[in-house]
């Protein structure tokens, strides 16, 4: 009983940290138009700010993953929260474009530290049967942070345009202190600092990405990229798409996105673990890829607010189930390399988050439908790959 309470308390602390990180990312959404006016920056600069965050997270995630295996999860989580707090404070005091970029890049570094450490910690603290629920809770914290962040940012901005960032910095410092005091280290003392048997510790990011095809979880890494690419692609042009095609108002768009995100968080918090245990990671991943591809393509052909709402709801729900399902599958394959694999997971996510918005924006300028056609095609190909891989595994099991 005591062990169970300890695990639950640790997971709650991890959820708090991730919630704050992604709430901080979401804070900027309603405030950036005023920042654009205040600092006289263009929309292209805003897009580059988003890309800079993801690029830094990409570059440092594998290193951070290895650090979690050698130094321990707790130290890296606390360090990441401190870096996050500093980045929010810098964004709040920024009076130039250069400082804005510095703040967002520092925020990307903080996210790179925290994400692999949290995923590895959750894997340490859960059994295979509990892993799905644990990953669901972690991803629910991410989703909830994204949902609440813009609302909190808009509310606090009433007291001053920079207040939301100062508040996020204070919350980050408080979370770092609570984590340092209360979170137990999940990695055994014997494993901390132990020299790894494999040589991935000295590998560069490029080498890790280039040689990742040899790993048994490579298909899962590809699916991570596809998922983040598709979601970033979908979200980046969604507002422009429904504005140009249907004349939806900002209020309409906010309602659709918020409701879809809340539904995904509820599923992750409640029934996600049971879904995985009942159907298995491979079947859930395959089904969600198919649903995402079909309903993204269907978005092009539907009309009317409630039909668009229903289609978008299924896309977001499928994505919110797909993300932790892939993470659970990889964590089971990783064995003692949890931090290393979590770092690669974060790196492939960042690749998708960088490529998705850039390609979606370019295709949107050609035709409003093209971004969704591309996303549907890529997800369809991924569905076929996942289904084929699952078929091979079933034949191997039957012959064995």
mmCIF file of C-alpha atoms in Angstrom:
data_model
loop_
_atom_site.group_PDB
_atom_site.id
_atom_site.type_symbol
_atom_site.label_atom_id
_atom_site.label_comp_id
_atom_site.label_asym_id
_atom_site.label_seq_id
_atom_site.Cartn_x
_atom_site.Cartn_y
_atom_site.Cartn_z
ATOM 1 C CA UNK A 1 0.000 0.000 0.000
ATOM 2 C CA UNK A 2 2.809 2.383 0.922
ATOM 3 C CA UNK A 3 4.600 1.611 -2.345
ATOM 4 C CA UNK A 4 1.404 2.256 -4.316
ATOM 5 C CA UNK A 5 0.916 5.646 -2.630
ATOM 6 C CA UNK A 6 4.553 6.511 -3.308
ATOM 7 C CA UNK A 7 4.136 5.692 -6.995
ATOM 8 C CA UNK A 8 0.952 7.740 -7.274
ATOM 9 C CA UNK A 9 2.561 10.696 -5.545
ATOM 10 C CA UNK A 10 5.554 10.518 -7.900
ATOM 11 C CA UNK A 11 3.316 10.382 -10.983
ATOM 12 C CA UNK A 12 1.352 13.397 -9.712
ATOM 13 C CA UNK A 13 4.574 15.384 -9.320
ATOM 14 C CA UNK A 14 5.642 14.434 -12.832
ATOM 15 C CA UNK A 15 2.244 15.515 -14.140
ATOM 16 C CA UNK A 16 2.586 18.861 -12.341
ATOM 17 C CA UNK A 17 5.971 19.532 -13.947
ATOM 18 C CA UNK A 18 4.789 18.669 -17.453
ATOM 19 C CA UNK A 19 1.570 20.623 -16.964
ATOM 20 C CA UNK A 20 3.565 23.740 -16.079
ATOM 21 C CA UNK A 21 5.948 23.302 -19.003
ATOM 22 C CA UNK A 22 3.206 23.015 -21.593
ATOM 23 C CA UNK A 23 1.045 25.616 -19.914
ATOM 24 C CA UNK A 24 4.025 27.958 -20.304
ATOM 25 C CA UNK A 25 4.212 27.098 -23.998
ATOM 26 C CA UNK A 26 0.476 27.743 -24.355
ATOM 27 C CA UNK A 27 0.620 31.080 -22.522
ATOM 28 C CA UNK A 28 2.150 32.744 -25.559
ATOM 29 C CA UNK A 29 -0.761 32.006 -27.925
ATOM 30 C CA UNK A 30 -3.196 34.791 -26.946
ATOM 31 C CA UNK A 31 -0.415 37.239 -26.076
ATOM 32 C CA UNK A 32 1.768 37.079 -29.197
ATOM 33 C CA UNK A 33 -0.379 39.506 -31.256
ATOM 34 C CA UNK A 34 0.231 42.204 -28.630
ATOM 35 C CA UNK A 35 3.914 41.246 -28.451
ATOM 36 C CA UNK A 36 4.089 41.615 -32.220
ATOM 37 C CA UNK A 37 2.830 45.175 -31.916
ATOM 38 C CA UNK A 38 4.879 45.967 -28.821
ATOM 39 C CA UNK A 39 8.183 44.809 -30.316
ATOM 40 C CA UNK A 40 7.300 45.460 -33.967
ATOM 41 C CA UNK A 41 7.908 41.887 -35.149
ATOM 42 C CA UNK A 42 6.359 40.138 -38.166
ATOM 43 C CA UNK A 43 4.354 36.947 -38.416
ATOM 44 C CA UNK A 44 7.330 35.167 -39.975
ATOM 45 C CA UNK A 45 9.377 35.957 -36.860
ATOM 46 C CA UNK A 46 6.625 34.408 -34.739
ATOM 47 C CA UNK A 47 6.837 31.255 -36.840
ATOM 48 C CA UNK A 48 10.613 31.157 -36.438
ATOM 49 C CA UNK A 49 10.197 31.480 -32.661
ATOM 50 C CA UNK A 50 8.085 28.319 -32.666
ATOM 51 C CA UNK A 51 10.624 26.541 -34.845
ATOM 52 C CA UNK A 52 13.537 27.643 -32.648
ATOM 53 C CA UNK A 53 11.949 26.032 -29.583
ATOM 54 C CA UNK A 54 11.469 22.706 -31.367
ATOM 55 C CA UNK A 55 14.921 22.806 -32.987
ATOM 56 C CA UNK A 56 16.720 23.257 -29.662
ATOM 57 C CA UNK A 57 14.581 20.524 -28.108
ATOM 58 C CA UNK A 58 15.575 18.261 -31.010
ATOM 59 C CA UNK A 59 19.300 18.949 -30.678
ATOM 60 C CA UNK A 60 19.499 18.372 -26.941
ATOM 61 C CA UNK A 61 16.916 15.629 -26.289
ATOM 62 C CA UNK A 62 19.209 12.632 -26.992
ATOM 63 C CA UNK A 63 21.928 14.091 -24.762
ATOM 64 C CA UNK A 64 19.358 14.685 -22.037
ATOM 65 C CA UNK A 65 18.106 11.112 -22.429
ATOM 66 C CA UNK A 66 21.600 9.751 -21.821
ATOM 67 C CA UNK A 67 22.031 12.075 -18.838
ATOM 68 C CA UNK A 68 18.915 10.643 -17.198
ATOM 69 C CA UNK A 69 20.466 7.172 -17.404
ATOM 70 C CA UNK A 70 23.836 8.265 -15.971
ATOM 71 C CA UNK A 71 22.913 10.999 -13.455
ATOM 72 C CA UNK A 72 19.422 9.932 -12.412
ATOM 73 C CA UNK A 73 15.943 11.127 -13.355
ATOM 74 C CA UNK A 74 15.316 13.510 -10.461
ATOM 75 C CA UNK A 75 18.339 15.774 -11.010
ATOM 76 C CA UNK A 76 17.510 16.252 -14.671
ATOM 77 C CA UNK A 77 13.841 17.007 -13.950
ATOM 78 C CA UNK A 78 14.750 19.647 -11.356
ATOM 79 C CA UNK A 79 17.369 21.192 -13.686
ATOM 80 C CA UNK A 80 14.826 21.291 -16.508
ATOM 81 C CA UNK A 81 12.261 23.095 -14.334
ATOM 82 C CA UNK A 82 14.849 25.696 -13.321
ATOM 83 C CA UNK A 83 15.765 26.305 -16.969
ATOM 84 C CA UNK A 84 12.066 26.575 -17.818
ATOM 85 C CA UNK A 85 11.532 29.180 -15.069
ATOM 86 C CA UNK A 86 14.464 31.227 -16.363
ATOM 87 C CA UNK A 87 13.171 31.088 -19.944
ATOM 88 C CA UNK A 88 9.720 32.347 -18.897
ATOM 89 C CA UNK A 89 11.266 35.223 -16.926
ATOM 90 C CA UNK A 90 13.452 36.191 -19.903
ATOM 91 C CA UNK A 91 10.438 36.161 -22.221
ATOM 92 C CA UNK A 92 8.641 38.432 -19.771
ATOM 93 C CA UNK A 93 11.398 41.048 -19.665
ATOM 94 C CA UNK A 94 12.230 40.807 -23.397
ATOM 95 C CA UNK A 95 12.410 44.132 -25.209
ATOM 96 C CA UNK A 96 14.061 42.881 -28.394
ATOM 97 C CA UNK A 97 13.666 40.093 -30.926
ATOM 98 C CA UNK A 98 17.055 38.650 -29.968
ATOM 99 C CA UNK A 99 15.991 38.237 -26.332
ATOM 100 C CA UNK A 100 12.714 36.621 -27.410
ATOM 101 C CA UNK A 101 14.686 34.063 -29.419
ATOM 102 C CA UNK A 102 17.043 33.488 -26.511
ATOM 103 C CA UNK A 103 14.113 32.875 -24.167
ATOM 104 C CA UNK A 104 12.342 30.428 -26.487
ATOM 105 C CA UNK A 105 15.547 28.535 -27.246
ATOM 106 C CA UNK A 106 16.240 28.265 -23.533
ATOM 107 C CA UNK A 107 12.685 26.987 -23.110
ATOM 108 C CA UNK A 108 13.376 24.333 -25.752
ATOM 109 C CA UNK A 109 16.446 23.242 -23.793
ATOM 110 C CA UNK A 110 14.361 22.979 -20.605
ATOM 111 C CA UNK A 111 11.779 20.851 -22.412
ATOM 112 C CA UNK A 112 14.583 18.655 -23.804
ATOM 113 C CA UNK A 113 15.796 17.990 -20.272
ATOM 114 C CA UNK A 114 12.382 17.282 -18.778
ATOM 115 C CA UNK A 115 10.623 15.138 -21.384
ATOM 116 C CA UNK A 116 13.043 12.149 -21.543
ATOM 117 C CA UNK A 117 13.545 12.211 -17.759
ATOM 118 C CA UNK A 118 9.818 12.181 -17.042
ATOM 119 C CA UNK A 119 9.098 9.405 -19.559
ATOM 120 C CA UNK A 120 11.951 7.299 -18.174
ATOM 121 C CA UNK A 121 10.798 7.945 -14.584
ATOM 122 C CA UNK A 122 7.260 6.838 -15.432
ATOM 123 C CA UNK A 123 8.655 3.648 -16.996
ATOM 124 C CA UNK A 124 10.762 2.984 -13.866
ATOM 125 C CA UNK A 125 7.770 3.337 -11.547
ATOM 126 C CA UNK A 126 5.243 1.208 -13.443
ATOM 127 C CA UNK A 127 4.915 -2.439 -14.381
ATOM 128 C CA UNK A 128 4.090 -3.503 -17.940
ATOM 129 C CA UNK A 129 0.406 -3.743 -16.972
ATOM 130 C CA UNK A 130 0.450 -0.252 -15.414
ATOM 131 C CA UNK A 131 2.584 1.344 -18.132
ATOM 132 C CA UNK A 132 -0.326 2.311 -20.370
ATOM 133 C CA UNK A 133 -2.171 4.121 -17.604
ATOM 134 C CA UNK A 134 1.019 5.843 -16.456
ATOM 135 C CA UNK A 135 1.802 7.112 -19.951
ATOM 136 C CA UNK A 136 -1.826 8.158 -20.350
ATOM 137 C CA UNK A 137 -1.613 10.276 -17.184
ATOM 138 C CA UNK A 138 1.654 11.869 -18.329
ATOM 139 C CA UNK A 139 0.226 12.759 -21.728
ATOM 140 C CA UNK A 140 -2.980 14.021 -20.122
ATOM 141 C CA UNK A 141 -0.862 16.533 -18.181
ATOM 142 C CA UNK A 142 0.689 17.696 -21.470
ATOM 143 C CA UNK A 143 -2.703 18.017 -23.143
ATOM 144 C CA UNK A 144 -4.239 19.820 -20.164
ATOM 145 C CA UNK A 145 -1.340 22.272 -20.065
ATOM 146 C CA UNK A 146 -1.945 23.115 -23.707
ATOM 147 C CA UNK A 147 -5.675 23.545 -23.054
ATOM 148 C CA UNK A 148 -5.393 25.753 -19.974
ATOM 149 C CA UNK A 149 -2.291 27.716 -20.990
ATOM 150 C CA UNK A 150 -3.946 30.091 -23.474
ATOM 151 C CA UNK A 151 -6.867 30.763 -21.106
ATOM 152 C CA UNK A 152 -4.579 31.553 -18.175
ATOM 153 C CA UNK A 153 -2.394 33.686 -20.431
ATOM 154 C CA UNK A 154 -5.351 35.711 -21.631
ATOM 155 C CA UNK A 155 -6.691 36.191 -18.089
ATOM 156 C CA UNK A 156 -3.383 37.219 -16.507
ATOM 157 C CA UNK A 157 -2.627 39.569 -19.400
ATOM 158 C CA UNK A 158 -5.440 41.771 -18.099
ATOM 159 C CA UNK A 159 -3.050 42.740 -15.286
ATOM 160 C CA UNK A 160 -0.185 43.416 -17.689
ATOM 161 C CA UNK A 161 1.155 41.956 -20.911
ATOM 162 C CA UNK A 162 4.199 40.479 -19.162
ATOM 163 C CA UNK A 163 2.473 39.170 -16.023
ATOM 164 C CA UNK A 164 1.692 35.661 -17.417
ATOM 165 C CA UNK A 165 5.370 34.958 -17.998
ATOM 166 C CA UNK A 166 6.404 36.147 -14.538
ATOM 167 C CA UNK A 167 3.676 33.942 -13.050
ATOM 168 C CA UNK A 168 4.924 30.933 -15.047
ATOM 169 C CA UNK A 169 8.489 31.606 -13.866
ATOM 170 C CA UNK A 170 7.384 31.637 -10.206
ATOM 171 C CA UNK A 171 5.344 28.449 -10.714
ATOM 172 C CA UNK A 172 8.364 26.772 -12.324
ATOM 173 C CA UNK A 173 10.606 27.679 -9.394
ATOM 174 C CA UNK A 174 8.015 26.378 -6.923
ATOM 175 C CA UNK A 175 7.645 23.106 -8.853
ATOM 176 C CA UNK A 176 11.438 22.655 -8.952
ATOM 177 C CA UNK A 177 11.612 23.146 -5.166
ATOM 178 C CA UNK A 178 8.761 20.719 -4.459
ATOM 179 C CA UNK A 179 10.269 18.146 -6.818
ATOM 180 C CA UNK A 180 13.707 18.455 -5.208
ATOM 181 C CA UNK A 181 12.207 17.964 -1.752
ATOM 182 C CA UNK A 182 9.557 15.301 -2.346
ATOM 183 C CA UNK A 183 10.293 13.295 -5.494
ATOM 184 C CA UNK A 184 12.302 10.112 -4.808
ATOM 185 C CA UNK A 185 14.897 9.023 -7.346
ATOM 186 C CA UNK A 186 13.501 6.155 -9.426
ATOM 187 C CA UNK A 187 16.838 4.916 -10.757
ATOM 188 C CA UNK A 188 18.606 2.582 -8.360
ATOM 189 C CA UNK A 189 21.870 3.794 -6.843
ATOM 190 C CA UNK A 190 23.693 0.887 -8.450
ATOM 191 C CA UNK A 191 22.596 2.003 -11.933
ATOM 192 C CA UNK A 192 23.366 5.710 -11.531
ATOM 193 C CA UNK A 193 26.734 6.479 -13.041
ATOM 194 C CA UNK A 194 27.198 2.910 -14.247
ATOM 195 C CA UNK A 195 29.125 2.735 -17.485
ATOM 196 C CA UNK A 196 26.768 1.554 -20.221
ATOM 197 C CA UNK A 197 27.471 -1.683 -22.006
ATOM 198 C CA UNK A 198 26.565 -0.149 -25.358
ATOM 199 C CA UNK A 199 28.326 2.822 -26.877
ATOM 200 C CA UNK A 200 25.423 5.203 -27.393
ATOM 201 C CA UNK A 201 26.784 7.585 -24.767
ATOM 202 C CA UNK A 202 29.356 9.008 -27.176
ATOM 203 C CA UNK A 203 27.136 9.083 -30.213
ATOM 204 C CA UNK A 204 26.154 12.416 -31.716
ATOM 205 C CA UNK A 205 22.565 13.309 -32.453
ATOM 206 C CA UNK A 206 23.165 12.725 -36.152
ATOM 207 C CA UNK A 207 24.684 9.288 -35.500
ATOM 208 C CA UNK A 208 21.810 8.334 -33.213
ATOM 209 C CA UNK A 209 19.244 9.364 -35.819
ATOM 210 C CA UNK A 210 21.182 7.774 -38.679
ATOM 211 C CA UNK A 211 21.601 4.431 -36.904
ATOM 212 C CA UNK A 212 18.158 4.333 -35.288
ATOM 213 C CA UNK A 213 16.869 2.172 -38.159
ATOM 214 C CA UNK A 214 18.746 -0.752 -36.597
ATOM 215 C CA UNK A 215 16.712 -0.625 -33.415
ATOM 216 C CA UNK A 216 13.653 -2.856 -32.834
ATOM 217 C CA UNK A 217 11.592 0.244 -32.042
ATOM 218 C CA UNK A 218 12.505 2.113 -35.268
ATOM 219 C CA UNK A 219 8.988 1.781 -36.697
ATOM 220 C CA UNK A 220 7.648 3.312 -33.481
ATOM 221 C CA UNK A 221 10.059 6.235 -33.924
ATOM 222 C CA UNK A 222 8.801 6.748 -37.471
ATOM 223 C CA UNK A 223 5.246 6.731 -36.163
ATOM 224 C CA UNK A 224 6.230 9.318 -33.536
ATOM 225 C CA UNK A 225 7.509 11.575 -36.330
ATOM 226 C CA UNK A 226 4.418 10.978 -38.457
ATOM 227 C CA UNK A 227 2.093 11.673 -35.523
ATOM 228 C CA UNK A 228 3.786 14.941 -34.540
ATOM 229 C CA UNK A 229 4.140 15.987 -38.190
ATOM 230 C CA UNK A 230 0.483 15.282 -38.881
ATOM 231 C CA UNK A 231 -0.776 16.983 -35.737
ATOM 232 C CA UNK A 232 1.448 20.049 -36.224
ATOM 233 C CA UNK A 233 0.418 20.140 -39.889
ATOM 234 C CA UNK A 234 -3.254 19.874 -38.950
ATOM 235 C CA UNK A 235 -3.188 22.431 -36.137
ATOM 236 C CA UNK A 236 -0.999 24.971 -37.929
ATOM 237 C CA UNK A 237 -3.419 25.554 -40.801
ATOM 238 C CA UNK A 238 -6.690 24.591 -39.091
ATOM 239 C CA UNK A 239 -7.633 28.157 -38.180
ATOM 240 C CA UNK A 240 -6.686 29.446 -41.643
ATOM 241 C CA UNK A 241 -8.448 26.519 -43.308
ATOM 242 C CA UNK A 242 -11.835 26.927 -41.620
ATOM 243 C CA UNK A 243 -11.596 30.722 -41.873
ATOM 244 C CA UNK A 244 -10.967 30.655 -45.623
ATOM 245 C CA UNK A 245 -13.309 27.787 -46.420
ATOM 246 C CA UNK A 246 -16.199 28.194 -43.962
ATOM 247 C CA UNK A 247 -15.851 31.666 -42.493
ATOM 248 C CA UNK A 248 -15.549 30.388 -38.913
ATOM 249 C CA UNK A 249 -14.938 32.996 -36.228
ATOM 250 C CA UNK A 250 -12.083 32.826 -33.683
ATOM 251 C CA UNK A 251 -14.690 31.801 -31.091
ATOM 252 C CA UNK A 252 -15.801 28.882 -33.294
ATOM 253 C CA UNK A 253 -12.207 27.736 -33.779
ATOM 254 C CA UNK A 254 -11.371 27.997 -30.075
ATOM 255 C CA UNK A 255 -14.452 25.935 -29.149
ATOM 256 C CA UNK A 256 -13.574 23.135 -31.581
ATOM 257 C CA UNK A 257 -9.918 22.886 -30.544
ATOM 258 C CA UNK A 258 -10.569 23.177 -26.801
ATOM 259 C CA UNK A 259 -13.368 20.617 -26.708
ATOM 260 C CA UNK A 260 -11.332 18.119 -28.730
ATOM 261 C CA UNK A 261 -8.325 18.537 -26.443
ATOM 262 C CA UNK A 262 -10.424 18.152 -23.278
ATOM 263 C CA UNK A 263 -11.972 14.944 -24.605
ATOM 264 C CA UNK A 264 -8.518 13.530 -25.312
ATOM 265 C CA UNK A 265 -7.317 14.394 -21.810
ATOM 266 C CA UNK A 266 -10.360 12.707 -20.249
ATOM 267 C CA UNK A 267 -9.724 9.498 -22.212
ATOM 268 C CA UNK A 268 -6.037 9.503 -21.208
ATOM 269 C CA UNK A 269 -6.940 9.969 -17.546
ATOM 270 C CA UNK A 270 -9.679 7.351 -17.392
ATOM 271 C CA UNK A 271 -9.871 4.492 -19.893
ATOM 272 C CA UNK A 272 -6.614 4.654 -21.860
ATOM 273 C CA UNK A 273 -4.851 1.993 -19.776
ATOM 274 C CA UNK A 274 -7.795 -0.388 -20.130
ATOM 275 C CA UNK A 275 -7.903 0.197 -23.902
ATOM 276 C CA UNK A 276 -4.242 -0.811 -24.220
ATOM 277 C CA UNK A 277 -4.615 -3.829 -21.961
ATOM 278 C CA UNK A 278 -7.703 -4.965 -23.865
ATOM 279 C CA UNK A 279 -6.509 -4.495 -27.462
ATOM 280 C CA UNK A 280 -2.702 -4.188 -27.232
ATOM 281 C CA UNK A 281 -0.440 -1.337 -28.338
ATOM 282 C CA UNK A 282 -0.049 -2.537 -31.939
ATOM 283 C CA UNK A 283 -3.793 -2.774 -32.617
ATOM 284 C CA UNK A 284 -4.521 0.578 -30.968
ATOM 285 C CA UNK A 285 -1.752 2.303 -32.947
ATOM 286 C CA UNK A 286 -2.904 0.789 -36.246
ATOM 287 C CA UNK A 287 -6.546 1.746 -35.681
ATOM 288 C CA UNK A 288 -5.707 5.317 -34.626
ATOM 289 C CA UNK A 289 -3.484 5.858 -37.684
ATOM 290 C CA UNK A 290 -6.317 4.731 -39.943
ATOM 291 C CA UNK A 291 -8.870 6.935 -38.157
ATOM 292 C CA UNK A 292 -6.573 9.988 -38.284
ATOM 293 C CA UNK A 293 -5.825 9.592 -41.978
ATOM 294 C CA UNK A 294 -9.443 9.053 -42.995
ATOM 295 C CA UNK A 295 -10.920 11.884 -40.950
ATOM 296 C CA UNK A 296 -8.209 14.390 -41.884
ATOM 297 C CA UNK A 297 -9.005 13.627 -45.525
ATOM 298 C CA UNK A 298 -12.728 13.878 -44.753
ATOM 299 C CA UNK A 299 -12.168 17.429 -43.445
ATOM 300 C CA UNK A 300 -11.719 18.560 -47.057
ATOM 301 C CA UNK A 301 -15.170 17.373 -48.111
ATOM 302 C CA UNK A 302 -17.424 18.296 -45.168
ATOM 303 C CA UNK A 303 -19.305 21.548 -44.570
ATOM 304 C CA UNK A 304 -21.123 23.126 -41.634
ATOM 305 C CA UNK A 305 -19.965 23.864 -38.104
ATOM 306 C CA UNK A 306 -21.179 20.709 -36.335
ATOM 307 C CA UNK A 307 -19.948 18.323 -39.022
ATOM 308 C CA UNK A 308 -16.516 19.966 -38.972
ATOM 309 C CA UNK A 309 -16.629 19.792 -35.176
ATOM 310 C CA UNK A 310 -17.399 16.045 -35.240
ATOM 311 C CA UNK A 311 -14.641 15.251 -37.755
ATOM 312 C CA UNK A 312 -12.066 17.342 -35.875
ATOM 313 C CA UNK A 313 -13.111 15.753 -32.573
ATOM 314 C CA UNK A 314 -12.285 12.273 -33.897
ATOM 315 C CA UNK A 315 -8.928 13.456 -35.296
ATOM 316 C CA UNK A 316 -7.834 14.944 -31.975
ATOM 317 C CA UNK A 317 -9.136 11.998 -29.966
ATOM 318 C CA UNK A 318 -7.259 9.556 -32.199
ATOM 319 C CA UNK A 319 -4.060 11.591 -31.899
ATOM 320 C CA UNK A 320 -4.393 11.794 -28.111
ATOM 321 C CA UNK A 321 -4.694 7.996 -27.899
ATOM 322 C CA UNK A 322 -1.946 7.402 -30.476
ATOM 323 C CA UNK A 323 0.712 9.480 -28.687
ATOM 324 C CA UNK A 324 0.835 7.569 -25.370
ATOM 325 C CA UNK A 325 0.243 4.220 -27.130
ATOM 326 C CA UNK A 326 3.460 4.657 -29.115
ATOM 327 C CA UNK A 327 5.312 5.837 -26.004
ATOM 328 C CA UNK A 328 4.130 2.772 -24.073
ATOM 329 C CA UNK A 329 5.179 0.420 -26.860
ATOM 330 C CA UNK A 330 8.689 1.893 -27.017
ATOM 331 C CA UNK A 331 9.158 1.915 -23.242
ATOM 332 C CA UNK A 332 8.454 -1.832 -23.162
ATOM 333 C CA UNK A 333 11.079 -2.412 -25.860
ATOM 334 C CA UNK A 334 13.686 -0.170 -24.213
ATOM 335 C CA UNK A 335 14.379 -2.344 -21.134
ATOM 336 C CA UNK A 336 17.281 -0.596 -19.280
ATOM 337 C CA UNK A 337 17.734 2.065 -21.968
ATOM 338 C CA UNK A 338 14.637 4.038 -20.989
ATOM 339 C CA UNK A 339 16.331 7.437 -20.974
ATOM 340 C CA UNK A 340 18.100 6.823 -24.297
ATOM 341 C CA UNK A 341 14.913 5.702 -26.032
ATOM 342 C CA UNK A 342 12.878 8.522 -24.467
ATOM 343 C CA UNK A 343 15.471 10.959 -25.814
ATOM 344 C CA UNK A 344 15.078 9.558 -29.330
ATOM 345 C CA UNK A 345 11.301 9.719 -28.903
ATOM 346 C CA UNK A 346 11.549 13.425 -28.055
ATOM 347 C CA UNK A 347 13.969 14.027 -30.960
ATOM 348 C CA UNK A 348 11.634 12.475 -33.545
ATOM 349 C CA UNK A 349 8.736 14.455 -32.042
ATOM 350 C CA UNK A 350 10.702 17.674 -32.496
ATOM 351 C CA UNK A 351 11.515 16.769 -36.113
ATOM 352 C CA UNK A 352 7.806 16.476 -36.810
ATOM 353 C CA UNK A 353 7.049 19.719 -34.972
ATOM 354 C CA UNK A 354 9.641 21.548 -37.076
ATOM 355 C CA UNK A 355 8.728 20.075 -40.464
ATOM 356 C CA UNK A 356 4.929 20.039 -40.040
ATOM 357 C CA UNK A 357 4.242 23.795 -39.760
ATOM 358 C CA UNK A 358 6.821 24.744 -42.425
ATOM 359 C CA UNK A 359 5.455 22.335 -45.042
ATOM 360 C CA UNK A 360 1.817 22.999 -44.102
ATOM 361 C CA UNK A 361 2.269 26.748 -44.534
ATOM 362 C CA UNK A 362 3.953 26.347 -47.915
ATOM 363 C CA UNK A 363 1.257 23.980 -49.206
ATOM 364 C CA UNK A 364 -1.541 26.191 -47.874
ATOM 365 C CA UNK A 365 -0.274 29.058 -50.031
ATOM 366 C CA UNK A 366 -0.713 26.810 -53.098
ATOM 367 C CA UNK A 367 -4.113 25.346 -52.150
ATOM 368 C CA UNK A 368 -5.977 25.291 -48.827
ATOM 369 C CA UNK A 369 -6.671 21.568 -49.182
ATOM 370 C CA UNK A 370 -3.112 20.391 -49.920
ATOM 371 C CA UNK A 371 -1.808 20.249 -46.309
ATOM 372 C CA UNK A 372 -4.572 17.849 -45.331
ATOM 373 C CA UNK A 373 -4.126 15.729 -48.455
ATOM 374 C CA UNK A 374 -0.428 15.299 -47.607
ATOM 375 C CA UNK A 375 -1.155 14.525 -43.940
ATOM 376 C CA UNK A 376 -3.760 11.927 -44.921
ATOM 377 C CA UNK A 377 -1.396 10.252 -47.416
ATOM 378 C CA UNK A 378 1.468 10.029 -44.887
ATOM 379 C CA UNK A 379 -0.810 8.674 -42.159
ATOM 380 C CA UNK A 380 -2.251 6.166 -44.641
ATOM 381 C CA UNK A 381 1.215 4.887 -45.539
ATOM 382 C CA UNK A 382 2.060 4.634 -41.837
ATOM 383 C CA UNK A 383 -1.128 2.635 -41.244
ATOM 384 C CA UNK A 384 -0.057 0.158 -43.924
ATOM 385 C CA UNK A 385 3.426 -0.137 -42.395
ATOM 386 C CA UNK A 386 2.018 -0.687 -38.905
ATOM 387 C CA UNK A 387 -0.521 -3.240 -40.155
ATOM 388 C CA UNK A 388 2.140 -5.113 -42.135
ATOM 389 C CA UNK A 389 4.486 -5.147 -39.147
ATOM 390 C CA UNK A 390 1.704 -6.484 -36.953
ATOM 391 C CA UNK A 391 0.978 -9.222 -39.489
ATOM 392 C CA UNK A 392 4.631 -10.308 -39.508
ATOM 393 C CA UNK A 393 4.665 -10.467 -35.710
ATOM 394 C CA UNK A 394 1.533 -12.631 -35.685
ATOM 395 C CA UNK A 395 3.053 -15.058 -38.237
ATOM 396 C CA UNK A 396 6.287 -15.255 -36.230
ATOM 397 C CA UNK A 397 4.354 -15.994 -33.034
ATOM 398 C CA UNK A 398 2.281 -18.656 -34.777
ATOM 399 C CA UNK A 399 5.285 -20.385 -36.306
ATOM 400 C CA UNK A 400 7.179 -20.245 -32.995
#
